């Protein structure tokens, strides 16, 4: 079968270049830009699709999970074949993006973002987009970005509710792509407006929620709320990558699409007493704010303390006599009702069918090894 003809950038991005906020120069900057997306579930899949179609030259996709049938209602990069094969979300996203834009580079990491790997995975990105489903990872991203002086964008969606906020820490450097020198009112500040830091996540929320947090598994979710959050997040990233950071919103924006309500909380001035951006205490980055074993919703526990390579083929041979085994080279799923264990090559595992950490530890030790 002959190769498909190459689609030129001039043709592909012609309508976007016509938009005055981007133009040809902005499109070239996008081509040299690098965005990292942490979490390639509902919001992450939509954001990755939008940035890939816009021509962001390099995308890093980081996700620890795999595609399931319940994802298909809202996770727009995946299809039924991905769910049947239980493909890791980051890899499934890479394959689908490559089918509609083969001209960009996509780096996939089927991993949990933790203090030990965050610098290696995120240091080369110009901007980091939070599309995760838990606050411990968001606080870890916040620690890293404040320490490294990197911009990041928080986004969340649950039910019909969507929220997003830009975080521009102190120390963001002028680069070939990114910060604009435009100051809406240069008479008031000698510092370019786009370099004036915003509050970090800890300024607005010094501690994670203490009460149980609703998830899509408990409160449900509308795909429209997901795409609303992703559209705003992706647009803010495009502003940064094209050198229009001065136009980035400096509020925490939230909307409920079902009740037609919305609110904006100012995120213009950092808290001078903030433990993270003012006092430079990076508790999550040091690992003290993160447990080795974490609950990850949907009646399951994640175990990520066993950072050691696992031969999935050998494990499959060992477990086949004990229950149903499915493997695709990227992960292995072992079903022994009422539990299912999904194992990744780095030793990380998701134990489904329990929220009891002791039971999850026991199952891991019994079938995978301690």
XYZ file of C-alpha atoms in Angstrom:
370
model
C 0.000 0.000 0.000
C 1.576 3.344 -1.002
C 2.487 5.877 1.652
C -0.028 8.625 2.252
C 0.969 11.994 0.790
C 2.561 14.405 3.212
C 0.352 17.193 4.527
C 2.227 20.479 4.656
C 2.223 22.642 7.755
C 1.045 25.567 5.641
C -2.074 23.641 4.701
C -2.636 21.984 8.072
C -2.448 25.153 10.174
C -3.763 27.654 7.612
C -6.915 28.569 9.554
C -5.052 28.909 12.848
C -2.403 31.152 11.264
C -5.201 33.455 10.102
C -6.071 34.111 13.739
C -4.238 37.361 14.632
C -3.297 36.181 18.111
C -1.123 33.453 16.620
C -0.172 34.247 13.024
C 2.782 32.694 11.247
C 5.292 33.688 13.928
C 3.146 32.210 16.675
C 2.680 29.000 14.712
C 6.437 28.671 14.367
C 6.807 29.153 18.115
C 4.231 26.435 18.732
C 6.257 24.108 16.528
C 9.275 24.694 18.761
C 7.270 24.363 21.983
C 7.138 21.480 24.432
C 4.145 20.804 26.690
C 4.025 18.025 29.274
C 0.605 16.604 30.164
C 0.376 14.782 33.487
C -2.591 12.427 33.365
C -4.049 11.319 30.039
C -7.552 10.496 31.199
C -10.591 12.606 30.384
C -9.126 16.122 30.626
C -5.654 15.025 29.548
C -6.883 13.247 26.437
C -8.856 16.301 25.362
C -5.987 18.687 26.111
C -3.466 16.468 24.300
C -5.718 16.304 21.248
C -6.191 20.075 21.165
C -2.475 20.861 21.524
C -1.477 18.217 18.981
C -3.957 19.564 16.443
C -2.692 23.095 17.139
C 0.850 22.015 16.236
C 2.710 22.072 19.543
C 5.915 20.433 18.362
C 6.631 18.162 21.321
C 4.221 16.565 23.763
C 5.213 14.516 26.794
C 2.380 12.282 27.985
C 2.563 10.798 31.488
C -0.078 8.432 32.812
C -0.142 5.436 35.137
C -3.474 3.924 34.061
C -5.008 1.879 31.241
C -8.116 2.259 29.081
C -11.347 0.704 30.379
C -14.843 0.618 28.840
C -16.134 3.213 31.324
C -13.594 5.705 29.937
C -15.127 5.808 26.453
C -17.979 8.134 27.443
C -15.599 11.061 27.930
C -11.979 10.227 27.017
C -11.969 11.327 23.413
C -8.667 9.846 22.217
C -9.655 6.245 22.925
C -11.853 3.665 21.203
C -13.303 0.249 21.924
C -10.215 -1.604 20.723
C -8.095 0.264 23.278
C -10.471 -0.769 26.066
C -10.581 -4.407 24.936
C -6.770 -4.503 24.874
C -6.459 -2.549 28.164
C -3.829 -0.362 26.512
C -2.007 2.112 28.750
C -3.644 5.485 28.228
C -0.452 7.324 27.340
C 0.414 4.796 24.616
C -3.135 4.687 23.250
C -3.107 8.506 23.095
C 0.213 8.481 21.246
C -1.127 6.109 18.611
C -4.278 8.128 17.975
C -2.426 11.451 17.869
C 0.077 10.026 15.383
C -2.838 9.135 13.115
C -3.986 12.761 12.776
C -0.681 14.631 13.204
C 2.439 12.668 12.355
C 4.541 15.827 12.302
C 4.943 16.273 16.052
C 7.085 14.380 18.571
C 5.333 12.487 21.349
C 7.185 11.111 24.365
C 5.227 8.520 26.349
C 5.848 7.554 29.959
C 3.645 4.826 31.417
C 4.470 5.789 34.965
C 3.271 7.358 38.161
C 4.691 10.845 38.635
C 6.674 10.691 41.890
C 9.492 12.718 43.486
C 12.105 10.290 42.143
C 11.201 10.812 38.469
C 9.541 14.221 38.237
C 12.690 16.165 37.314
C 13.673 13.725 34.578
C 10.172 13.678 33.094
C 9.366 17.391 33.268
C 12.570 19.412 33.186
C 12.640 19.811 29.381
C 9.014 20.981 29.065
C 8.207 24.658 28.557
C 4.860 24.317 30.329
C 3.228 21.594 32.425
C -0.469 20.813 32.277
C -2.115 19.142 35.250
C -4.804 16.692 34.158
C -4.546 14.413 37.166
C -7.241 13.033 39.426
C -5.633 13.540 42.840
C -4.289 16.365 44.972
C -1.067 14.677 46.074
C 0.194 14.760 42.473
C -0.955 18.355 42.030
C 0.973 19.444 45.117
C 4.002 17.554 43.808
C 3.753 19.387 40.468
C 3.370 22.667 42.344
C 6.515 22.008 44.397
C 8.538 21.119 41.315
C 7.340 24.061 39.220
C 7.870 26.617 41.988
C 11.372 25.285 42.603
C 12.233 25.138 38.890
C 10.453 28.358 37.884
C 8.182 26.599 35.390
C 4.602 27.559 34.531
C 1.826 25.032 35.029
C -1.938 24.979 34.599
C -4.321 23.302 37.027
C -7.511 21.800 35.599
C -10.233 19.617 37.076
C -13.688 18.358 36.153
C -16.295 16.395 38.114
C -20.022 16.070 37.496
C -20.899 19.179 35.498
C -18.245 21.250 37.307
C -14.997 22.419 35.724
C -12.184 24.522 37.162
C -8.810 25.771 35.985
C -6.063 28.157 37.112
C -2.714 29.305 35.719
C 0.321 29.183 38.012
C 3.261 31.358 36.950
C 5.980 31.021 39.600
C 8.764 33.491 40.260
C 11.878 32.861 38.226
C 10.298 32.078 34.868
C 13.043 32.727 32.356
C 12.863 34.490 29.022
C 13.112 31.794 26.350
C 12.771 31.376 22.628
C 9.175 30.363 23.228
C 7.055 31.419 26.114
C 7.134 34.691 27.935
C 5.884 37.854 26.303
C 7.470 41.184 27.103
C 4.160 42.978 26.695
C 3.183 44.883 29.805
C -0.432 46.140 29.795
C 0.638 49.031 32.018
C 4.402 49.429 31.952
C 4.225 52.655 33.946
C 3.222 50.765 37.085
C 5.898 48.083 37.158
C 9.464 47.828 35.835
C 8.931 44.040 35.603
C 7.213 42.764 32.442
C 3.648 41.892 33.346
C 4.098 38.336 32.111
C 6.958 37.805 34.578
C 5.041 38.937 37.650
C 4.370 35.719 39.589
C 0.893 34.493 40.388
C -0.057 32.627 43.554
C 0.939 28.975 43.578
C -1.488 26.191 44.433
C -0.457 26.283 48.095
C -1.144 30.006 48.323
C -4.829 29.381 47.678
C -5.037 25.904 49.236
C -2.344 25.510 51.920
C -3.363 21.910 52.612
C -5.160 19.227 50.591
C -8.857 18.615 51.305
C -9.289 16.694 54.551
C -12.733 15.333 53.699
C -13.306 12.623 51.085
C -13.080 14.140 47.602
C -15.696 13.296 45.012
C -14.443 11.431 41.954
C -16.039 10.512 38.646
C -16.615 7.059 40.129
C -18.749 8.501 42.927
C -20.260 11.694 41.460
C -20.255 10.884 37.759
C -19.030 13.248 35.076
C -20.234 14.947 31.910
C -17.918 14.886 28.930
C -18.928 18.494 28.244
C -17.434 19.605 31.578
C -14.223 17.772 30.725
C -13.961 19.426 27.326
C -14.778 22.841 28.765
C -11.876 22.584 31.223
C -9.547 21.195 28.572
C -10.413 23.930 26.069
C -9.571 26.685 28.529
C -6.419 24.922 29.714
C -5.197 24.339 26.155
C -5.928 27.941 25.126
C -3.941 29.285 28.079
C -1.051 27.000 27.097
C -1.207 28.324 23.519
C -0.960 31.872 24.872
C 2.193 30.989 26.755
C 3.843 29.041 23.964
C 3.209 31.770 21.383
C 4.710 34.508 23.551
C 1.403 35.914 24.796
C 1.753 35.120 28.487
C 0.604 38.638 29.369
C -2.858 37.575 28.204
C -3.023 34.572 30.517
C -5.884 34.689 33.009
C -4.964 35.422 36.638
C -7.982 33.930 38.378
C -9.219 30.572 39.595
C -12.147 30.031 37.244
C -14.905 27.526 38.029
C -18.139 26.787 36.200
C -21.067 24.455 36.701
C -22.452 23.799 33.247
C -25.644 22.208 34.564
C -26.704 24.901 37.010
C -25.334 27.737 34.833
C -23.220 29.194 37.630
C -19.631 30.335 37.595
C -17.144 32.113 39.811
C -13.691 33.655 39.586
C -11.340 34.071 42.515
C -8.432 36.429 42.093
C -5.083 34.707 41.663
C -3.074 37.851 41.126
C -0.885 38.142 44.228
C 1.109 35.362 45.935
C 0.641 34.833 49.663
C 3.769 36.287 51.341
C 3.434 33.611 54.038
C 3.029 30.688 51.636
C 4.975 27.657 52.830
C 5.956 26.742 49.266
C 6.583 29.795 47.081
C 7.555 32.176 49.918
C 9.327 29.866 52.385
C 10.552 27.361 49.759
C 9.510 24.299 51.750
C 8.997 21.559 49.165
C 7.458 18.819 51.279
C 5.888 16.888 48.420
C 9.006 17.102 46.286
C 11.059 15.662 49.137
C 8.611 12.775 49.374
C 7.346 13.481 52.885
C 3.903 14.438 51.658
C 3.325 11.332 49.578
C 2.555 7.808 50.811
C 4.138 4.841 49.083
C 0.736 3.253 48.641
C -2.146 5.366 47.413
C -5.838 4.872 46.856
C -6.762 5.722 43.291
C -10.546 5.528 43.231
C -12.888 2.965 41.699
C -12.431 0.511 44.595
C -8.710 0.078 44.075
C -5.286 0.662 45.590
C -2.100 1.597 43.778
C 1.186 0.147 44.987
C 4.213 2.001 43.639
C 6.878 1.267 46.223
C 8.407 -1.682 44.339
C 10.535 0.125 41.751
C 12.113 -2.911 40.162
C 11.885 -4.355 36.636
C 9.434 -7.228 36.180
C 9.533 -9.736 33.346
C 5.879 -9.717 32.308
C 6.231 -12.856 30.176
C 7.657 -14.830 33.068
C 5.003 -13.440 35.397
C 2.269 -14.451 32.930
C 3.571 -18.027 32.878
C 3.592 -18.074 36.676
C 0.061 -16.698 37.087
C -1.773 -18.451 34.231
C -2.538 -21.582 36.288
C -4.005 -19.396 39.053
C -6.464 -17.200 37.134
C -7.165 -15.318 33.921
C -4.133 -13.501 32.532
C -4.099 -10.875 29.767
C -0.920 -9.131 28.633
C -0.089 -6.754 25.799
C 3.634 -6.158 26.301
C 2.982 -2.915 28.182
C 1.110 -4.334 31.167
C -0.290 -7.560 32.557
C -3.778 -8.066 34.037
C -4.387 -10.965 36.398
C -8.004 -11.672 37.330
C -8.729 -13.750 40.407
C -12.205 -12.691 41.560
C -13.040 -10.583 43.408
C -9.685 -8.945 42.667
C -7.857 -7.868 39.533
C -4.153 -7.013 39.626
C -2.678 -4.874 36.853
C 1.129 -4.956 36.822
C 3.457 -2.634 34.920
C 7.062 -3.414 33.875
C 8.494 -1.136 36.588
C 6.824 -3.156 39.365
C 3.972 -0.747 39.968
C 0.539 -2.338 40.354
C -3.130 -1.432 40.605
C -5.105 -3.751 42.863
C -8.821 -3.554 42.026
C -11.561 -4.949 44.206
C -10.424 -3.488 47.518
C -9.609 -0.212 49.230
C -7.909 -1.989 52.126
C -4.174 -1.297 51.946
C -3.340 -4.390 53.995
C -5.250 -6.636 51.592
C -3.597 -4.951 48.600
C -0.152 -5.497 50.110
C -0.976 -9.139 50.787
C -2.198 -9.742 47.236
C 0.870 -8.070 45.760
C 3.237 -10.103 47.913
C 1.342 -13.330 47.201
C 1.140 -13.086 43.430
C 3.871 -10.644 42.389
C 6.424 -10.983 45.152
C 7.574 -8.806 48.023
